[in-house]
Amino acid sequence: MSTSRRSFLRTTGLAAGAGLLWPSWAQADPPGSRTPAPVKPPSSADLALLSASPLLNDELLAKRAIEAAQRAGASYADARLVAWRRERVSVRDDHVSDVHRSSEYGLGLRVIADGAWGFAATPRLDPKSIDGLAKRAVSAAKINATLRRERVELAPLAAISGSWVAPHRVDPWTISPKHKAELLISATTSALAIAGVAHASALVDSQREEKLFLSSEGARVHQLMVRVRPQLSATAVDRRRGQFASRDHEIAPMLAGWEHVEDAKLVDDAAQIGEDAVRKLHAAPVEPGERTVILDPSNLWLTIHESIGHPTELDRALGLEANFAGTSFLDPAKTGAYELGNELANFVADRTQPGGLATCAWDDDGVGTERWQLVKAGKLVDWQTTRDQAHWIRDKTGDERGHACSYADSYSSVAFQRMPNISLTPGREGYTTEDLINATDDGILISGRGSWSIDQQRYNFQFSGQYFWEIKHGRLTKPLRDVAYQANTVDFWRSMDMLGGEGSFRLGGSFGDGKGEPGQSNAVSHGCPPARFRVNVVSTAGGKG
């Protein structure tokens, strides 16, 4: 079914849209996730979940791999037993479109020999395979040693023994795919009941990642992470004009259990998602030009990821990594002096944020996780680093051990520097989104994730969103469509002139941040309050929403 703009306005009224701005997903976050990261990771869930782990049955083989590597000439070795379970249940309109489950299990062995790294992995866990694995890893290190420019230097680290289970109430694997599909179909059915909505889709992704890390230095770390990603989308169609517009639910993926999906209230919100899609379809096109924009956390998190997250990866800035996201416009030599934003721009990096997708208690080097400042009052003061990178910029940052950013996405992947959760610190004034709107005479409120592009130095960019409201004289007046904003990273963060307070802090995030060759993918979250900027607004008109 389709609607005309006139019939839609007659039945719903634009004024009603303003009251629907903050739906239930604003309250659907795990405990603690609306407060910026603590210094330490959240308290563990029930450690009894690890007591019957199949990884424990192969712990002796992991120790055997380390000992065999040392006998073969390794000066250091660590072994990771890793078990993954993934599930996706997706529906379209009134039927199930896909149910997919996968799992993997194996051991990865990383060594240092002749001052260079070597790595090998296997899913075969028996003594003969493990002995061969150790020989391959050390052989790879010795070959790499002939090409290295400097010896690997590991920051000092005391041997750590510990266990940690990510906080969650309901294991997603205790919920049947049938029950998940029924909930999702209930949501899409509610969205389809809105006049003008032609299609609706929904899905839930679930991840269970378990790791047992051992090292030749005596470290033993056992961790379990559970993550979920609920999604709902509605598409409205105007067949007479040949146009359509889509609206996605803005609930963020989280380090949490099935309770996050239930708290998201997809069924309750589905009608509004459908109404938003129709309203967006018939919205007025944006007038391009230099404008003030207020970016909701559901939109701003991705801009943080691309313009702050990737540029502050130390290996990118040094030209040692360029895959997926290019290098970086930032120069480590200017640490402590370079101003990439104004005094409101304060960014922290961490793997401790409750609900954060990259949160854990120890990284894949066995280094305890923490929170640290990347940007302070606009100045670049630190970087994302690992244990073997700390000495590269020790004279600039004073960091002696690295910042626990080592991660591998599989037993068969080598651990290297990956992005932690990175967040914009809320303002001290305690402003709400409404305060930012009331203080804006002429602007646009942008929420949700849309299309985006950024250059290979993470400098010039364009971002769109999900939903757009025109602001006039401190009030929301009407929805807009086809909105995108352009800027460069430095001008953008220097133009930020108003920032929400701690009560408006929210997390966004992604299950799939790519890096490396061969490519790896990690999950990461970014938190922020709403913030106001001056940018170049452009129209993306072309009939698509």
XYZ file of C-alpha atoms in Angstrom:
545
model
C 0.000 0.000 0.000
C 1.230 3.529 -0.734
C 0.144 6.955 0.435
C 0.268 10.446 -0.934
C 1.881 13.268 1.016
C -1.514 14.941 1.429
C -3.275 11.852 2.790
C -0.419 11.106 5.170
C -0.404 14.607 6.633
C -4.166 14.479 7.017
C -4.096 11.203 8.984
C -1.039 11.771 11.182
C -0.173 15.449 11.242
C 3.413 16.720 11.253
C 3.031 18.143 14.741
C 2.664 14.630 16.124
C 6.103 13.737 14.841
C 7.877 15.909 17.369
C 6.359 13.946 20.230
C 7.664 10.690 18.754
C 11.285 11.797 18.671
C 12.505 9.787 21.640
C 11.096 6.231 21.454
C 11.760 3.369 23.816
C 15.182 2.484 22.427
C 16.578 5.437 24.365
C 15.979 3.405 27.524
C 17.047 -0.017 26.212
C 20.685 -0.018 27.271
C 22.469 -2.515 29.573
C 23.221 -1.393 33.151
C 26.088 1.089 33.291
C 26.298 1.665 29.559
C 24.910 5.198 29.771
C 27.806 6.316 31.946
C 31.242 6.894 30.378
C 33.741 4.100 30.894
C 35.204 3.335 34.312
C 38.927 2.720 34.667
C 38.408 -1.003 35.191
C 36.108 -3.407 33.306
C 32.693 -4.188 34.776
C 32.340 -6.942 37.339
C 32.278 -10.453 35.933
C 29.104 -12.431 35.482
C 28.929 -15.931 36.969
C 32.362 -17.550 36.583
C 30.714 -20.961 36.915
C 29.957 -20.607 33.208
C 33.653 -21.297 32.603
C 33.957 -24.315 34.872
C 32.567 -26.760 32.310
C 34.258 -25.143 29.320
C 35.613 -27.543 26.663
C 38.658 -25.270 26.409
C 39.830 -26.586 29.772
C 40.106 -30.075 28.284
C 42.746 -28.791 25.874
C 44.703 -26.564 28.249
C 47.518 -29.105 28.527
C 47.864 -29.085 24.747
C 48.159 -25.296 24.780
C 50.953 -25.594 27.354
C 52.571 -28.277 25.199
C 52.570 -25.870 22.231
C 54.350 -23.198 24.255
C 56.974 -25.636 25.556
C 57.550 -27.091 22.093
C 58.034 -23.601 20.674
C 60.619 -22.803 23.339
C 62.499 -25.998 22.571
C 62.479 -25.002 18.898
C 64.123 -21.670 19.672
C 61.357 -19.261 20.702
C 62.275 -16.671 23.327
C 58.579 -16.013 23.942
C 55.370 -17.850 23.103
C 51.663 -17.500 23.789
C 48.789 -19.796 22.928
C 45.120 -18.903 22.463
C 42.389 -21.511 22.572
C 39.363 -19.835 20.991
C 35.767 -21.019 20.584
C 33.242 -18.983 18.581
C 29.503 -19.452 18.172
C 27.502 -17.183 15.865
C 23.833 -17.134 14.995
C 21.642 -14.961 12.783
C 17.862 -15.169 12.639
C 16.334 -12.820 10.060
C 12.842 -12.231 8.734
C 11.316 -10.263 5.877
C 7.717 -9.119 6.000
C 5.741 -12.101 7.349
C 8.247 -14.939 6.892
C 11.650 -16.193 8.004
C 14.313 -15.349 5.438
C 17.351 -16.942 7.076
C 18.524 -18.917 10.086
C 22.261 -19.387 10.139
C 24.506 -20.872 12.801
C 28.272 -21.352 12.717
C 31.015 -22.320 15.127
C 34.778 -22.667 15.170
C 37.356 -23.919 17.609
C 41.117 -24.171 17.500
C 44.460 -23.008 18.807
C 46.653 -20.151 17.646
C 50.340 -20.031 18.624
C 52.356 -16.822 18.477
C 56.104 -16.784 19.100
C 59.151 -14.562 19.044
C 62.318 -16.113 17.629
C 65.451 -14.247 16.514
C 63.666 -11.015 17.457
C 60.690 -11.457 15.096
C 57.096 -12.611 15.351
C 55.898 -15.929 14.001
C 52.414 -17.431 14.029
C 50.638 -20.675 13.198
C 47.206 -22.113 13.979
C 45.330 -25.395 13.846
C 41.851 -26.809 14.522
C 43.447 -30.214 15.173
C 44.105 -30.595 18.859
C 46.262 -33.667 19.352
C 49.920 -33.988 20.428
C 51.300 -34.595 16.936
C 49.480 -31.609 15.433
C 50.541 -29.376 18.312
C 54.220 -30.292 17.940
C 54.038 -29.546 14.225
C 52.281 -26.272 14.963
C 55.129 -25.127 17.196
C 57.724 -25.901 14.543
C 55.783 -23.953 11.902
C 55.386 -20.908 14.146
C 59.078 -20.755 15.042
C 60.086 -21.353 11.432
C 57.882 -18.448 10.349
C 59.494 -16.208 12.966
C 62.997 -17.060 11.789
C 62.047 -16.289 8.202
C 60.507 -12.974 9.303
C 63.705 -12.212 11.223
C 65.620 -11.971 7.954
C 63.319 -9.126 6.895
C 62.877 -7.173 10.117
C 64.259 -3.681 10.685
C 64.330 -3.914 14.462
C 63.832 -6.569 17.098
C 60.442 -7.043 18.717
C 60.422 -5.376 22.134
C 57.727 -6.436 24.587
C 56.855 -4.055 27.400
C 57.429 -5.599 30.856
C 54.380 -7.425 32.159
C 53.827 -9.342 35.369
C 52.307 -12.794 34.960
C 48.527 -12.566 35.308
C 46.033 -15.278 36.136
C 42.322 -14.511 36.000
C 38.881 -15.188 34.580
C 36.102 -12.892 33.405
C 32.611 -13.348 31.953
C 30.913 -10.411 30.267
C 27.839 -9.269 32.226
C 24.596 -10.660 30.799
C 21.345 -12.035 32.209
C 20.069 -14.351 29.470
C 22.300 -16.481 27.254
C 21.037 -15.965 23.669
C 21.580 -19.673 22.997
C 18.921 -20.574 25.545
C 16.356 -18.836 23.299
C 15.233 -20.983 20.369
C 15.437 -19.687 16.773
C 11.666 -20.230 16.591
C 11.047 -17.860 19.497
C 13.432 -15.298 18.016
C 11.725 -15.486 14.628
C 8.287 -15.107 16.179
C 9.344 -11.939 17.983
C 10.869 -10.505 14.801
C 7.795 -11.329 12.696
C 5.592 -9.664 15.300
C 7.695 -6.525 14.852
C 7.636 -6.556 11.043
C 3.885 -7.254 11.064
C 3.303 -4.182 13.225
C 5.379 -2.047 10.874
C 3.526 -3.408 7.823
C 0.214 -2.379 9.380
C 1.114 1.281 8.779
C -0.405 2.621 5.559
C 2.353 3.206 3.017
C 4.835 0.666 4.415
C 5.547 -1.887 1.686
C 8.269 -3.971 3.307
C 9.763 -4.594 6.735
C 12.725 -6.671 7.827
C 14.301 -7.593 11.141
C 17.124 -9.710 12.494
C 19.043 -10.656 15.601
C 22.748 -11.510 15.502
C 24.204 -13.323 18.514
C 27.877 -13.935 19.275
C 29.605 -16.027 21.919
C 33.407 -15.651 22.030
C 35.442 -17.648 24.550
C 39.236 -17.495 24.924
C 41.849 -19.175 27.072
C 45.214 -17.385 26.839
C 48.494 -18.846 28.142
C 52.015 -17.472 27.802
C 55.572 -18.563 28.425
C 55.745 -15.782 31.044
C 53.156 -17.584 33.173
C 50.002 -15.710 32.171
C 46.675 -17.558 32.193
C 43.521 -15.662 31.240
C 40.091 -17.180 30.577
C 37.309 -14.930 29.206
C 33.810 -15.193 27.736
C 32.095 -12.420 25.764
C 28.431 -12.425 24.693
C 27.145 -9.862 22.170
C 23.782 -9.247 20.500
C 22.623 -7.021 17.653
C 18.875 -6.504 17.085
C 17.746 -4.688 13.941
C 14.412 -3.572 12.472
C 13.755 -1.636 9.276
C 10.651 -0.440 7.424
C 10.439 0.756 3.824
C 7.690 3.063 2.585
C 6.917 3.275 -1.132
C 5.191 5.880 -3.240
C 4.583 4.028 -6.492
C 3.039 7.037 -8.206
C 6.246 9.022 -7.853
C 8.517 5.997 -8.014
C 10.169 6.849 -4.690
C 10.864 5.028 -1.458
C 12.355 5.728 1.952
C 13.662 3.383 4.638
C 13.829 3.881 8.374
C 15.980 1.736 10.661
C 15.461 1.231 14.369
C 18.309 2.970 16.190
C 18.937 0.384 18.893
C 22.681 -0.228 19.262
C 24.420 -3.616 19.387
C 25.789 -4.362 22.841
C 27.977 -6.594 24.941
C 24.900 -8.139 26.567
C 22.571 -11.109 26.465
C 19.101 -11.702 25.092
C 17.717 -9.281 27.658
C 18.978 -6.435 25.451
C 16.742 -7.632 22.611
C 13.751 -7.811 24.930
C 14.486 -4.363 26.373
C 14.719 -2.951 22.848
C 10.936 -3.420 22.501
C 11.076 -3.928 18.759
C 7.372 -4.829 18.592
C 6.337 -1.745 20.578
C 8.442 0.549 18.404
C 7.575 -1.029 15.040
C 4.577 1.170 14.305
C 6.645 4.291 14.884
C 9.404 2.957 12.644
C 6.793 2.486 9.935
C 5.310 5.927 10.474
C 8.779 7.468 10.384
C 9.470 5.744 7.059
C 6.276 7.190 5.528
C 6.962 10.615 7.028
C 10.487 10.503 5.635
C 9.183 9.506 2.206
C 6.989 12.626 2.053
C 9.408 14.960 3.843
C 10.657 18.177 2.302
C 14.053 18.020 0.567
C 16.886 19.756 2.354
C 18.240 23.089 1.150
C 22.029 22.726 0.728
C 24.443 25.170 2.294
C 26.439 25.888 5.409
C 24.250 24.909 8.345
C 24.248 24.183 12.040
C 23.596 20.522 12.796
C 22.844 18.740 16.054
C 24.038 15.144 15.867
C 22.306 12.590 18.047
C 24.556 9.888 19.593
C 22.941 7.368 17.221
C 24.582 9.294 14.377
C 27.695 10.836 15.918
C 29.206 7.517 17.051
C 30.083 6.563 13.460
C 31.706 9.930 12.772
C 33.825 9.376 15.900
C 34.763 5.901 14.651
C 35.951 7.142 11.275
C 37.462 10.543 12.121
C 38.972 9.814 15.558
C 39.076 6.015 15.905
C 40.988 5.066 12.785
C 43.394 8.052 12.715
C 44.615 7.320 16.261
C 45.621 3.720 15.482
C 49.379 4.003 15.867
C 50.234 1.508 13.133
C 48.156 3.501 10.612
C 49.809 6.775 11.597
C 53.254 5.200 11.129
C 52.327 3.825 7.706
C 52.483 0.201 8.845
C 48.796 -0.431 8.116
C 46.623 0.887 5.292
C 44.059 -1.831 4.600
C 40.314 -1.015 4.751
C 40.784 2.476 6.178
C 43.976 3.916 4.693
C 46.594 5.575 6.858
C 46.189 8.709 9.001
C 46.578 12.465 8.713
C 47.902 12.508 12.303
C 51.638 12.529 13.035
C 52.963 10.773 16.167
C 55.779 13.343 16.285
C 53.158 15.992 17.149
C 51.736 14.093 20.125
C 50.943 16.540 22.900
C 50.912 19.542 20.582
C 48.571 18.949 17.654
C 45.127 20.527 18.027
C 42.525 18.516 16.151
C 39.566 20.057 17.979
C 38.592 22.774 20.412
C 38.463 22.643 24.213
C 35.183 20.659 24.164
C 36.829 17.803 22.274
C 37.849 15.222 24.882
C 38.093 11.595 23.753
C 38.799 8.549 25.876
C 39.742 5.098 24.635
C 38.957 2.029 26.700
C 38.072 -1.628 26.799
C 36.180 -1.179 30.059
C 32.877 0.446 29.014
C 29.836 -1.470 30.311
C 27.957 -2.680 27.251
C 30.879 -1.808 24.972
C 31.430 -4.332 22.193
C 35.236 -4.207 22.591
C 35.093 -4.505 26.387
C 37.020 -7.287 28.129
C 39.285 -7.687 31.144
C 42.532 -8.552 29.296
C 43.575 -8.169 25.688
C 45.137 -10.865 23.513
C 48.591 -10.007 24.862
C 47.382 -10.702 28.391
C 47.520 -6.993 29.279
C 44.846 -5.726 31.679
C 42.392 -3.319 30.086
C 41.957 0.297 31.140
C 40.690 3.730 30.141
C 43.036 6.430 28.841
C 42.801 9.855 27.214
C 43.387 10.133 23.449
C 42.450 13.777 22.999
C 42.419 16.298 25.845
C 40.829 19.726 25.330
C 41.341 19.306 21.605
C 44.987 18.197 21.778
C 46.196 14.782 20.661
C 47.845 13.261 23.745
C 47.988 9.482 23.185
C 47.359 6.577 20.808
C 45.916 3.108 20.503
C 48.833 0.765 21.217
C 49.785 -2.788 22.096
C 52.480 -4.265 24.277
C 55.004 -4.440 21.423
C 54.219 -0.873 20.244
C 54.622 0.972 23.554
C 58.313 1.733 23.076
C 57.684 3.367 19.681
C 56.205 6.486 21.321
C 57.236 6.050 24.953
C 59.095 9.375 24.887
C 55.906 11.151 23.748
C 53.310 9.535 26.016
C 55.213 8.080 28.971
C 53.326 4.807 28.454
C 55.496 1.876 29.514
C 53.245 -1.144 28.830
C 50.900 -0.381 25.912
C 47.162 0.146 26.081
C 45.745 -3.385 25.760
C 44.592 -2.999 22.143
C 45.745 -6.440 20.957
C 42.982 -8.590 19.441
C 42.538 -11.462 16.997
C 39.133 -12.350 15.578
C 39.782 -16.109 15.425
C 42.131 -18.784 16.690
C 43.507 -18.767 13.121
C 44.192 -14.992 13.112
C 47.290 -13.300 14.450
C 46.686 -10.762 17.224
C 47.515 -7.167 16.345
C 46.418 -3.643 17.235
C 42.611 -3.241 17.015
C 40.344 -0.374 17.941
C 39.029 -0.208 21.531
C 35.826 1.575 22.491
C 36.431 5.289 21.867
C 34.070 7.893 23.268
C 33.491 11.635 23.374
C 33.373 12.852 26.979
C 30.112 14.632 27.904
C 30.090 18.337 28.695
C 30.077 19.648 32.249
C 27.010 21.852 31.790
C 24.643 18.875 31.771
C 22.785 19.931 28.625
C 20.078 17.679 27.173
C 19.211 17.226 23.515
C 16.259 19.528 24.096
C 18.633 22.198 25.425
C 20.695 22.014 22.238
C 17.538 22.280 20.115
C 16.201 25.214 22.139
C 19.502 27.054 21.721
C 19.529 26.649 17.923
C 17.860 29.299 15.772
C 18.305 27.571 12.414
C 19.603 24.019 12.061
C 18.982 20.319 11.494
C 18.750 17.463 13.993
C 20.239 14.247 12.556
C 19.830 10.801 14.114
C 20.695 7.259 13.086
C 23.329 5.720 10.857
C 23.276 6.414 7.124
C 25.693 6.276 4.231
C 29.182 7.705 4.626
C 32.540 8.154 2.937
C 35.945 9.373 4.083
C 39.310 9.714 2.392
C 42.307 7.450 2.920
C 43.877 9.724 5.533
C 40.600 9.956 7.528
C 40.414 13.684 6.899
C 37.721 14.773 4.396
C 34.356 13.114 4.914
C 30.619 13.011 4.228
C 28.009 11.398 6.497
C 24.268 10.999 6.217
C 21.785 9.633 8.765
C 18.437 7.940 9.288
C 16.120 10.767 10.226
C 16.269 14.543 9.953
C 14.315 17.383 11.590
C 14.489 21.016 10.627
C 15.001 23.366 13.595
C 13.673 26.915 13.548
C 13.843 29.296 16.509
C 14.578 26.522 18.990
C 11.794 24.179 17.871
C 11.509 21.138 15.628
C 9.360 22.210 12.688
C 9.258 19.518 10.009
C 11.040 16.370 8.830
C 13.575 16.643 6.020
C 15.052 14.082 3.664
C 18.156 13.579 1.513
C 20.452 15.171 4.096
C 24.217 14.673 4.368
C 26.926 16.762 5.987
C 30.482 17.400 4.800
C 33.578 18.608 6.632
C 37.152 17.718 7.367
C 38.071 16.169 10.686
C 39.879 19.180 12.136
C 37.361 21.828 11.094
C 34.521 19.591 12.271
C 35.791 19.050 15.809
C 36.916 22.672 16.093
C 33.408 23.822 15.162
C 31.713 21.895 18.000
C 30.177 24.642 20.156
C 27.650 22.821 22.359
C 27.758 19.401 23.974
C 25.265 17.293 25.886
C 25.873 16.266 29.463
C 26.406 12.862 31.044
C 22.681 12.132 31.184
C 22.511 12.224 27.394
C 25.475 9.858 26.851
C 24.660 6.824 24.671
C 26.596 4.029 22.971
C 26.532 3.124 19.298
C 28.607 0.474 17.630
C 29.312 -2.072 14.946
C 29.916 -5.813 14.767
C 32.181 -5.389 11.753
C 35.225 -3.096 11.833
C 37.677 -4.368 9.237
C 41.449 -4.178 9.294
C 44.523 -6.089 8.197
C 45.642 -8.346 5.387
C 44.368 -11.058 5.557
C 41.369 -9.105 6.752
C 39.993 -9.375 10.270
C 36.819 -7.961 11.807
C 36.228 -6.823 15.371
C 33.237 -5.423 17.244
C 33.558 -1.947 18.730
C 31.393 0.670 20.449
C 31.610 4.442 20.666
C 29.793 6.584 23.201
C 28.902 10.258 23.100
C 26.290 12.828 24.027
C 24.520 14.881 21.342
C 26.675 17.703 20.020
C 26.292 20.764 17.789
C 28.519 21.588 14.802
C 28.832 23.915 11.821
C 29.115 21.958 8.543
C 28.345 22.021 4.835
C 24.973 20.346 4.265
C 24.360 18.706 0.885
C 21.376 16.992 -0.710
C 21.573 13.299 -1.591
C 18.315 13.470 -3.604
C 17.860 10.698 -6.105
C 14.711 8.922 -5.036
C 16.314 6.727 -2.419
C 15.929 7.031 1.353
